[in-house]
Tab-separated table of C-alpha atoms in Angstrom:
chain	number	residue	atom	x	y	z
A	1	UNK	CA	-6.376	35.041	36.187
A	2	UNK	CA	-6.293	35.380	32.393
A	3	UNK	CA	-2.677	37.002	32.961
A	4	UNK	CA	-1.704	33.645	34.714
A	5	UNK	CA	-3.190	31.338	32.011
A	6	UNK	CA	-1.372	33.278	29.358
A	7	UNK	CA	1.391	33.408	31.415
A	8	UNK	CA	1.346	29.755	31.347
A	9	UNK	CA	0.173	29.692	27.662
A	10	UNK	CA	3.226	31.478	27.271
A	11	UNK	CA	5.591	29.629	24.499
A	12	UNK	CA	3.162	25.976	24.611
A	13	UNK	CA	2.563	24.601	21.133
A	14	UNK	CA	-0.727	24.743	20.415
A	15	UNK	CA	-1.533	21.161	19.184
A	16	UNK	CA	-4.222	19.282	16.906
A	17	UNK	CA	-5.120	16.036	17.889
A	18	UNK	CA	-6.645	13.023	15.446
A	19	UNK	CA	-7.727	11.061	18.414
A	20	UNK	CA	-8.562	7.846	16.559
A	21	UNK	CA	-9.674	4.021	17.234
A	22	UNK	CA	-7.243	2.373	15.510
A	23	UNK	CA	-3.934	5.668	16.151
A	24	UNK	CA	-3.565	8.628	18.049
A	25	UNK	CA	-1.686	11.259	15.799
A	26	UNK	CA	-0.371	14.695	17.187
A	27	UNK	CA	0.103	17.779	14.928
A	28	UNK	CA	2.103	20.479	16.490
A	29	UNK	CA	2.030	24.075	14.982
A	30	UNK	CA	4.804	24.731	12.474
A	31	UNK	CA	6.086	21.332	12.859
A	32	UNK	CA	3.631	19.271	11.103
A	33	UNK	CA	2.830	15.440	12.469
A	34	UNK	CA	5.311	14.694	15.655
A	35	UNK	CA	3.463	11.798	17.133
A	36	UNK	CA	1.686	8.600	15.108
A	37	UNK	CA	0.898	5.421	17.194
A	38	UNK	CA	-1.787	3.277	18.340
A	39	UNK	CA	-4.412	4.400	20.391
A	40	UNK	CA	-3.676	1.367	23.376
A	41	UNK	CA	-2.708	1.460	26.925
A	42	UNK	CA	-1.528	-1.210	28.903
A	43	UNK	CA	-2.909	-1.128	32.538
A	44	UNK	CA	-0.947	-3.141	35.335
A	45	UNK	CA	-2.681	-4.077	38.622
A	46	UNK	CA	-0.327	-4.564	41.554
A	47	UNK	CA	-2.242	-5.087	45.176
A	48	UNK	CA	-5.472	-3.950	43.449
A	49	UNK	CA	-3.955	-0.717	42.649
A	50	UNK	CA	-4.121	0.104	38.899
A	51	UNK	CA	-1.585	2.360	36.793
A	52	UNK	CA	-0.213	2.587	33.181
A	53	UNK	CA	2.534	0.572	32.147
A	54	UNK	CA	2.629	1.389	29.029
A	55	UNK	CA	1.048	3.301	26.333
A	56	UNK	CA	0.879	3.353	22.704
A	57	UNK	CA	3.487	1.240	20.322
A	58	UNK	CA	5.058	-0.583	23.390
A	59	UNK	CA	1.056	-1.191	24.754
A	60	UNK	CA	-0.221	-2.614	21.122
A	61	UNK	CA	3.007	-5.239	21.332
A	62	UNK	CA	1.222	-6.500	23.901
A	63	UNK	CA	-2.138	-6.999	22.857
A	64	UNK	CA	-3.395	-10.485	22.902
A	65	UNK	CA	-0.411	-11.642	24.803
A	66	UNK	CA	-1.060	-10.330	28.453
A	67	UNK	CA	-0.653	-12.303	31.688
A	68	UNK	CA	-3.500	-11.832	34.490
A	69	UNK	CA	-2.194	-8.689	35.968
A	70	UNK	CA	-1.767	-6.572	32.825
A	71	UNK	CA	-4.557	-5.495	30.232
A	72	UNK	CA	-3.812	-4.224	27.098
A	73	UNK	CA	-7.154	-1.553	26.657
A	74	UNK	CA	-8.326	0.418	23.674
A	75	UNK	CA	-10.062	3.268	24.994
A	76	UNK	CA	-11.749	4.326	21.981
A	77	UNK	CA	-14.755	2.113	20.196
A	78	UNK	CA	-16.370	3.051	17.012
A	79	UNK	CA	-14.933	6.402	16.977
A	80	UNK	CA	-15.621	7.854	20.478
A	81	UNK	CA	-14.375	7.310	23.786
A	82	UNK	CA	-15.399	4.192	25.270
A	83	UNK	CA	-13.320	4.327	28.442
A	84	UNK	CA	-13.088	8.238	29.642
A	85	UNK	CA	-10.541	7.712	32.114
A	86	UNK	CA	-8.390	5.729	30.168
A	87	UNK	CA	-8.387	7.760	27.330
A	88	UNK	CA	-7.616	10.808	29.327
A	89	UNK	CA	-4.066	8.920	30.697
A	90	UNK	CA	-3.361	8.441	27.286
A	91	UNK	CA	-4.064	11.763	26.005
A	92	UNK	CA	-1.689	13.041	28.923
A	93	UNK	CA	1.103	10.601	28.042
A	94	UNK	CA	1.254	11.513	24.561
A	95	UNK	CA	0.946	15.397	25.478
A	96	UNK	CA	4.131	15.017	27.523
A	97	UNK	CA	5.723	12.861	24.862
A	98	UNK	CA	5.660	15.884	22.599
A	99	UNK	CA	6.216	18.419	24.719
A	100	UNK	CA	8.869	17.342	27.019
A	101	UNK	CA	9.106	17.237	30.732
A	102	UNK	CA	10.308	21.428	30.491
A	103	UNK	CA	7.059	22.021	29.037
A	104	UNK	CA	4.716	20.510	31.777
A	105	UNK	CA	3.614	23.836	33.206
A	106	UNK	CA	2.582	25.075	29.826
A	107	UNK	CA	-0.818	24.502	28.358
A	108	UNK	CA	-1.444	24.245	24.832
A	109	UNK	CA	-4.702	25.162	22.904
A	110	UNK	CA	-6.245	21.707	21.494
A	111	UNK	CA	-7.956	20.891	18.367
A	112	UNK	CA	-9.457	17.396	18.375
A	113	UNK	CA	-11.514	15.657	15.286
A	114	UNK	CA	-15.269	13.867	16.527
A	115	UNK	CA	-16.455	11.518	13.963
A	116	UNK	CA	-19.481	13.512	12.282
A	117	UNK	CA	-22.325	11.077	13.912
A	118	UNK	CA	-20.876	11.762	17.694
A	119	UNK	CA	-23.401	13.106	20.181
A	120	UNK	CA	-22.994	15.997	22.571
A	121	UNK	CA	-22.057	14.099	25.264
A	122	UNK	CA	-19.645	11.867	23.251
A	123	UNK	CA	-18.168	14.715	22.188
A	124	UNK	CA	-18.171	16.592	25.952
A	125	UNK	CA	-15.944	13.107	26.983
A	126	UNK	CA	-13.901	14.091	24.169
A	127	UNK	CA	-12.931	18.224	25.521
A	128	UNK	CA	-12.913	17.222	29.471
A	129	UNK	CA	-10.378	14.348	28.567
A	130	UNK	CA	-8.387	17.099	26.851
A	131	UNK	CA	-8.977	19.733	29.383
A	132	UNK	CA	-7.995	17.465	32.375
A	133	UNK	CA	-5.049	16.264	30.536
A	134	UNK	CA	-3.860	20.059	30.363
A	135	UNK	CA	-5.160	22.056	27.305
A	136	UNK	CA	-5.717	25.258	27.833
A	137	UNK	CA	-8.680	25.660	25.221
A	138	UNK	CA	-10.297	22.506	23.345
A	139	UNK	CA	-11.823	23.251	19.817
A	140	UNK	CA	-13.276	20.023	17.836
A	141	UNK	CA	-13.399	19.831	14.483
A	142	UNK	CA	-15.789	16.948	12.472
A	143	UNK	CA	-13.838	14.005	10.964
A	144	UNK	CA	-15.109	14.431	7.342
A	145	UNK	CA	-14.313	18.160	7.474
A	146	UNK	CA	-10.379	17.700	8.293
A	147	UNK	CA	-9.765	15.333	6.033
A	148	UNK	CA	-11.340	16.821	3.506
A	149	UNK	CA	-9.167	20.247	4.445
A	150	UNK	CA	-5.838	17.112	4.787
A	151	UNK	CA	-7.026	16.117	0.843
A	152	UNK	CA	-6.876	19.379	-0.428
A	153	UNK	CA	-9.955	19.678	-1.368
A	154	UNK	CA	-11.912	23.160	-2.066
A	155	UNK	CA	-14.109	23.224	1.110
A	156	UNK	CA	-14.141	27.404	1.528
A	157	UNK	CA	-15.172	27.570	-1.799
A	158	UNK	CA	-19.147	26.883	-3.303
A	159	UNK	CA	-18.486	23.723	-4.671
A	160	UNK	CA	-19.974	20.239	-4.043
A	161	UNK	CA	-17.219	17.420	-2.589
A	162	UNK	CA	-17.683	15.002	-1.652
A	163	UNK	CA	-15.085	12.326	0.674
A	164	UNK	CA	-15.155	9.447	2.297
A	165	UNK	CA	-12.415	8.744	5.416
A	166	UNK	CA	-12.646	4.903	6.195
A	167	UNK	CA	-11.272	5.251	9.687
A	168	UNK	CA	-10.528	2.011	12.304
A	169	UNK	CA	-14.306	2.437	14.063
A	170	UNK	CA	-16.391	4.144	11.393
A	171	UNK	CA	-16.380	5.842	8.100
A	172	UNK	CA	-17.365	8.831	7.668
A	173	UNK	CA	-19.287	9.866	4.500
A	174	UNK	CA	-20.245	13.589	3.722
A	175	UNK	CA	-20.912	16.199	0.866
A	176	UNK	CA	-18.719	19.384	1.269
A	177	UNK	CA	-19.116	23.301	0.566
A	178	UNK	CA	-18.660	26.719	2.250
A	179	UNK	CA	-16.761	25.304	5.075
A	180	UNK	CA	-20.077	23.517	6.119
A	181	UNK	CA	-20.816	20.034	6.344
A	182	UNK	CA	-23.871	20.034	3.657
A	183	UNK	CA	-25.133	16.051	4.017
A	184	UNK	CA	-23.055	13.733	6.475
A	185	UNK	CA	-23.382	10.336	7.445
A	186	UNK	CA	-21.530	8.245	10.170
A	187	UNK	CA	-21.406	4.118	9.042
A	188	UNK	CA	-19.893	2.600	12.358
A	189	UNK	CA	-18.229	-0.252	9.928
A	190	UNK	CA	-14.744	0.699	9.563
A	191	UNK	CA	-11.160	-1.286	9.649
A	192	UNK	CA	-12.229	-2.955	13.298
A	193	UNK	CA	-14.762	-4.477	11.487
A	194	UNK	CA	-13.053	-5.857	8.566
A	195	UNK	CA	-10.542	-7.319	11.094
A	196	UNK	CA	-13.697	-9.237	12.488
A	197	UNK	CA	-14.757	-10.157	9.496
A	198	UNK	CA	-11.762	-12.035	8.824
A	199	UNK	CA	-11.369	-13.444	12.274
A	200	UNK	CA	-14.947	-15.254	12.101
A	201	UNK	CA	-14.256	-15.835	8.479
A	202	UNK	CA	-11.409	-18.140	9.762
A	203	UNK	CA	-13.228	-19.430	11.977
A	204	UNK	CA	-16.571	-20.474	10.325
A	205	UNK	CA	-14.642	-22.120	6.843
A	206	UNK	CA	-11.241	-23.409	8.735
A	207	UNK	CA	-12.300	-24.329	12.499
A	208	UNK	CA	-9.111	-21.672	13.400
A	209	UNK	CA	-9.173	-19.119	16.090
A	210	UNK	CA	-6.794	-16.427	14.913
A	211	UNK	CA	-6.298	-13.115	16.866
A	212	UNK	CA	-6.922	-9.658	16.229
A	213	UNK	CA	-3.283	-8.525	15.508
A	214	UNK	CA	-3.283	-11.499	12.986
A	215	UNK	CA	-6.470	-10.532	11.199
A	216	UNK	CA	-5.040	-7.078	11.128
A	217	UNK	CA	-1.764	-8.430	9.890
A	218	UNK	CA	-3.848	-10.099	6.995
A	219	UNK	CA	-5.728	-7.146	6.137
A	220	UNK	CA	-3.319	-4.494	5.866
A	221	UNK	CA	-0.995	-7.209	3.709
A	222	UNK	CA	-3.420	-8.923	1.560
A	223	UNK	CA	-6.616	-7.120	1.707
A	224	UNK	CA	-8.436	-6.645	-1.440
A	225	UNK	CA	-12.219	-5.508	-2.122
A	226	UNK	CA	-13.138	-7.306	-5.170
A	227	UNK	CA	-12.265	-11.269	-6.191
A	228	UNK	CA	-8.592	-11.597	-8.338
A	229	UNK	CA	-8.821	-11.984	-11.597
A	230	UNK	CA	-7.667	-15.414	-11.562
A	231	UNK	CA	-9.755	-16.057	-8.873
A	232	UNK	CA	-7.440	-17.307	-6.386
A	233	UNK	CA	-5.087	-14.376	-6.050
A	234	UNK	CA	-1.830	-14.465	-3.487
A	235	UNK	CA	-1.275	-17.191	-1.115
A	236	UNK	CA	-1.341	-16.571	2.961
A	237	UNK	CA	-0.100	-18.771	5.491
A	238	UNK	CA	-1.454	-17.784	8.589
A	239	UNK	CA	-1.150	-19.455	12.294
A	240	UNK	CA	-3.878	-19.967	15.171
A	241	UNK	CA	-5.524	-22.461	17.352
A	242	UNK	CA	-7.553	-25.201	15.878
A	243	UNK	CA	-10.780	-25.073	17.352
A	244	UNK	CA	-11.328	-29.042	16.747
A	245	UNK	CA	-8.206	-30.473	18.322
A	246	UNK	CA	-7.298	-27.755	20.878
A	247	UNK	CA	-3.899	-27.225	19.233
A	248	UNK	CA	-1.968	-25.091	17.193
A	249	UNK	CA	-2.247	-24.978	13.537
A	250	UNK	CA	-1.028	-23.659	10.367
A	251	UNK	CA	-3.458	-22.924	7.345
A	252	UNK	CA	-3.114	-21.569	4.160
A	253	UNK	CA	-5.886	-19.207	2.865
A	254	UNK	CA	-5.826	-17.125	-0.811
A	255	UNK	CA	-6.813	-13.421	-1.711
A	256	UNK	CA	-10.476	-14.904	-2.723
A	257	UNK	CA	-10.891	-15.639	0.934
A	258	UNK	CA	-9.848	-12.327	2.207
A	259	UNK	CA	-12.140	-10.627	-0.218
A	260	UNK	CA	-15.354	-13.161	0.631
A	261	UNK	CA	-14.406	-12.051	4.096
A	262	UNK	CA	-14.600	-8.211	4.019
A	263	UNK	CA	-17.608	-8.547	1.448
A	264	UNK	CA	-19.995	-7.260	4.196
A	265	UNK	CA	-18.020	-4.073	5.808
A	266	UNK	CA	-17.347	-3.178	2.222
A	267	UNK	CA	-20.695	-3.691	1.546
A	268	UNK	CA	-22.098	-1.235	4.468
A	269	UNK	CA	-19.311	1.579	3.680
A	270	UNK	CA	-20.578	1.370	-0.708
A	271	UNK	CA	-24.288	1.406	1.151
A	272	UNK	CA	-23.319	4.491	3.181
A	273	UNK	CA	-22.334	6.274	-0.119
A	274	UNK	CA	-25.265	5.503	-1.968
A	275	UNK	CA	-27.191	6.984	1.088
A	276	UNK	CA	-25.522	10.060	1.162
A	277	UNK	CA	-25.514	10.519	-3.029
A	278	UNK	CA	-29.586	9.775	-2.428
A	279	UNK	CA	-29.640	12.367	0.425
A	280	UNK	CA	-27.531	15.651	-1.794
A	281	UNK	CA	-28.951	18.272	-3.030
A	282	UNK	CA	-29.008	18.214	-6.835
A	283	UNK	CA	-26.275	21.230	-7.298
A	284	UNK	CA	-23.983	19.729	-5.284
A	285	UNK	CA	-24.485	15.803	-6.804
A	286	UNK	CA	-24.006	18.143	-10.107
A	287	UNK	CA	-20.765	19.239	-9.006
A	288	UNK	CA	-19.543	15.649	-7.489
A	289	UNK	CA	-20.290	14.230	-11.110
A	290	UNK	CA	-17.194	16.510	-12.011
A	291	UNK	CA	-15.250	16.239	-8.608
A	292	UNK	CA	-16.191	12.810	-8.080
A	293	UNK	CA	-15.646	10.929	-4.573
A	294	UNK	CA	-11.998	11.241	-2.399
A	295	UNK	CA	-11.286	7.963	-0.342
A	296	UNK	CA	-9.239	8.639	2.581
A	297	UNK	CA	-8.640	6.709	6.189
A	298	UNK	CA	-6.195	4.143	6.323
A	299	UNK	CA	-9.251	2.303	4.990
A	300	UNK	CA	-8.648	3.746	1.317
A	301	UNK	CA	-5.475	1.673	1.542
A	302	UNK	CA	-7.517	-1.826	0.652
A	303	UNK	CA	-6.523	-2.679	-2.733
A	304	UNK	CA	-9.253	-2.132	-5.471
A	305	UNK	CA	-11.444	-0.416	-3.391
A	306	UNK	CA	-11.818	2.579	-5.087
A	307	UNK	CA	-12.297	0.953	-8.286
A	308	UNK	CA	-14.921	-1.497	-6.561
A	309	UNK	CA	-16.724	2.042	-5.368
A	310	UNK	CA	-16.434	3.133	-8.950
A	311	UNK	CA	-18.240	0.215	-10.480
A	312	UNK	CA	-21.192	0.729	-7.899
A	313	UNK	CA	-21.628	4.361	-7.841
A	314	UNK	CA	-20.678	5.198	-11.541
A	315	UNK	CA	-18.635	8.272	-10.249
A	316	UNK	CA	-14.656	9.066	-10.767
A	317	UNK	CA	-12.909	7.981	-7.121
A	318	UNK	CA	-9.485	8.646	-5.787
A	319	UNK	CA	-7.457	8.034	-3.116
A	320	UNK	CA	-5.982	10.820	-1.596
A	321	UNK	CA	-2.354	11.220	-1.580
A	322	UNK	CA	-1.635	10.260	2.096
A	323	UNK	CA	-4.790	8.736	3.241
A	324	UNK	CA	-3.359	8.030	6.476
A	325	UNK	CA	-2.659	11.198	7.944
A	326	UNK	CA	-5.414	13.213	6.233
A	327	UNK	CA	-7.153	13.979	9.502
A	328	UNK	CA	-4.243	15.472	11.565
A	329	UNK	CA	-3.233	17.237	8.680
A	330	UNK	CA	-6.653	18.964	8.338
A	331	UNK	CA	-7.124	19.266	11.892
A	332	UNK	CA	-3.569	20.655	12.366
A	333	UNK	CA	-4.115	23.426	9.245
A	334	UNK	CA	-7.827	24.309	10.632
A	335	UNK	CA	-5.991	25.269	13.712
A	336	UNK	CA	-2.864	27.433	11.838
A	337	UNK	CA	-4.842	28.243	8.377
A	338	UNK	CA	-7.143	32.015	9.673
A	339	UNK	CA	-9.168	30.522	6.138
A	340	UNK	CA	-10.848	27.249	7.802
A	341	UNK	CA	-10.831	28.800	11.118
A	342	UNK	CA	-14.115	28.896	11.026
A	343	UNK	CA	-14.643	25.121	10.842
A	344	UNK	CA	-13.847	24.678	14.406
A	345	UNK	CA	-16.202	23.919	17.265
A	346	UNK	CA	-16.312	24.287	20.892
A	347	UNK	CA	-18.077	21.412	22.756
């Protein structure tokens, strides 16, 4: 038997997976990132029969603007799989997008990140949606850990770091050293939220019902964490139905808005640090004082943020150098790198 599954593990690429809420990236060894695109699939029902139509950049084109017979789903909420079998179609399609039709008979060993505050059987969803979908082996690696490996940061060594990854369904907060996780803390606010925040922000001050894509549009464009200078800050036309008159409508909204908006997510994810600076031991707080606080997650790409989080925490903060792929690129080195090896988990 084990003849047969090497037989078959025979010439596979061994893959890392950041399975995430907002994208699904795929890290293939020696190749680095292959595969970056949303984590949606679009379902079609024909005769009550249900299959994929499409999955990933093709399925988020279609969010929001669906007839009856096709749904556009996210199968991951807040981090973790919300819809098992969903997510498992998804983790197949974008297996055999990388590997090719030739490959189908070969099984590659996984690695997939879990946000730090998963439980087992969140994390058990996780490896059998892997497994089904055709990995050989499934190791998991925690969030914080791989991007704090994707940052560069010294995480085999006996020094306090400490990072913060502000993914799309949480952000995960956690003090680093020895390849161990020393104090970590899951805030389930992350760039999901923020969208929502600006969607009922809209809604409440302007009687306009915008839609997520929109919101999303807004945030990754014009997002900021503190007030402009001038107070009023760049100018954003955005479109939507006016909940008053049933029609549609275009409004024009400023930075100051956008900033009132995400007040509160920003609020939780600068409450989350404070937590986890109350919660470290007083070596490693020493050590942070020096190292001071790495932002990534596509999250860290809010403008100001890290100097809002320096303000309220009184520590030096940066943004690490590709924010966005930080977690396959930790996940994919844990997997090739015999140093951080010893990160990984088995479910």
């Amino acid at each position: 038997m084990s003849f047969l599954s090497n037989l078959f593990k025979f010439g596979s690429q061994n893959m890392a997976i950041d399975l995430g809420t907002a994208n699904t990236l795929v890290y293939v060894q020696d190749q680095g990132i292959v595969l970056n695109e949303p984590s949606v699939v679009a379902i079609e029902t024909i005769n009550g029969i249900k299959r994929v139509k499409a999955v990933g950049d093709d399925a988020k084109m279609m969010m929001g603007k669906t007839p009856d017979s096709i749904e556009a789903i996210r199968p991951l909420r807040d981090g973790v799989i919300a819809d098992i079998e969903i997510a498992e179609e998804m983790i197949k399609h974008f297996i055999r997008k990388v590997h090719g039709k030739r490959n189908l008979f070969r099984y590659p060993e996984i690695v997939i990140c879990v946000p730090s505050g998963s439980t087992s059987v969140e994390r058990r969803a996780i490896r059998d949606a892997a497994s089904n979908a055709g990995a050989s082996e499934v190791h998991l690696i925690l969030e914080p850990m791989a991007a704090a490996i994707g940052a560069d940061m010294p995480v085999t060594e006996p020094v306090g770091s400490m990072v913060v990854d502000i993914g799309g369904g949480t952000t995960e907060v956690a003090v680093l050293s020895l390849r161990g996780l020393a104090y970590t803390t899951s805030v389930r606010t992350g760039g999901d939220k923020m969208d929502e925040a600006i969607v009922s922000y809209v809604r409440r001050h302007h009687n306009l019902l915008i839609g997520d894509a929109t919101a999303e549009r807004i945030k990754k464009d014009y997002g900021i964490a503190v007030t402009p200078e001038d107070g009023i800050g760049e100018s954003i036309v955005i479109k939507g139905r006016d909940l008053v008159n049933g029609v549609p409508k275009e409004i024009t909204i400023n930075q100051a808005h956008v900033a009132e908006a995400l007040s509160e997510p920003i609020g939780a994810i600068v409450e989350g640090v404070r937590i986890a600076l109350e919660n470290t031991a007083p070596e490693l707080a020493a050590d942070i004082v020096d190292q001071g606080i790495v932002l990534t997650g596509g999250g860290a790409l809010i403008r100001r943020l890290d100097e809002h989080l320096r303000e309220e925490t009184g520590l030096p903060v940066s943004i690490a150098e590709d924010p966005l792929t930080c977690v396959a690129v930790g996940t994919g080195r844990a997997m090739e790198d015999p140093i951080y090896r010893g990160v990984l988990m088995t479910a």
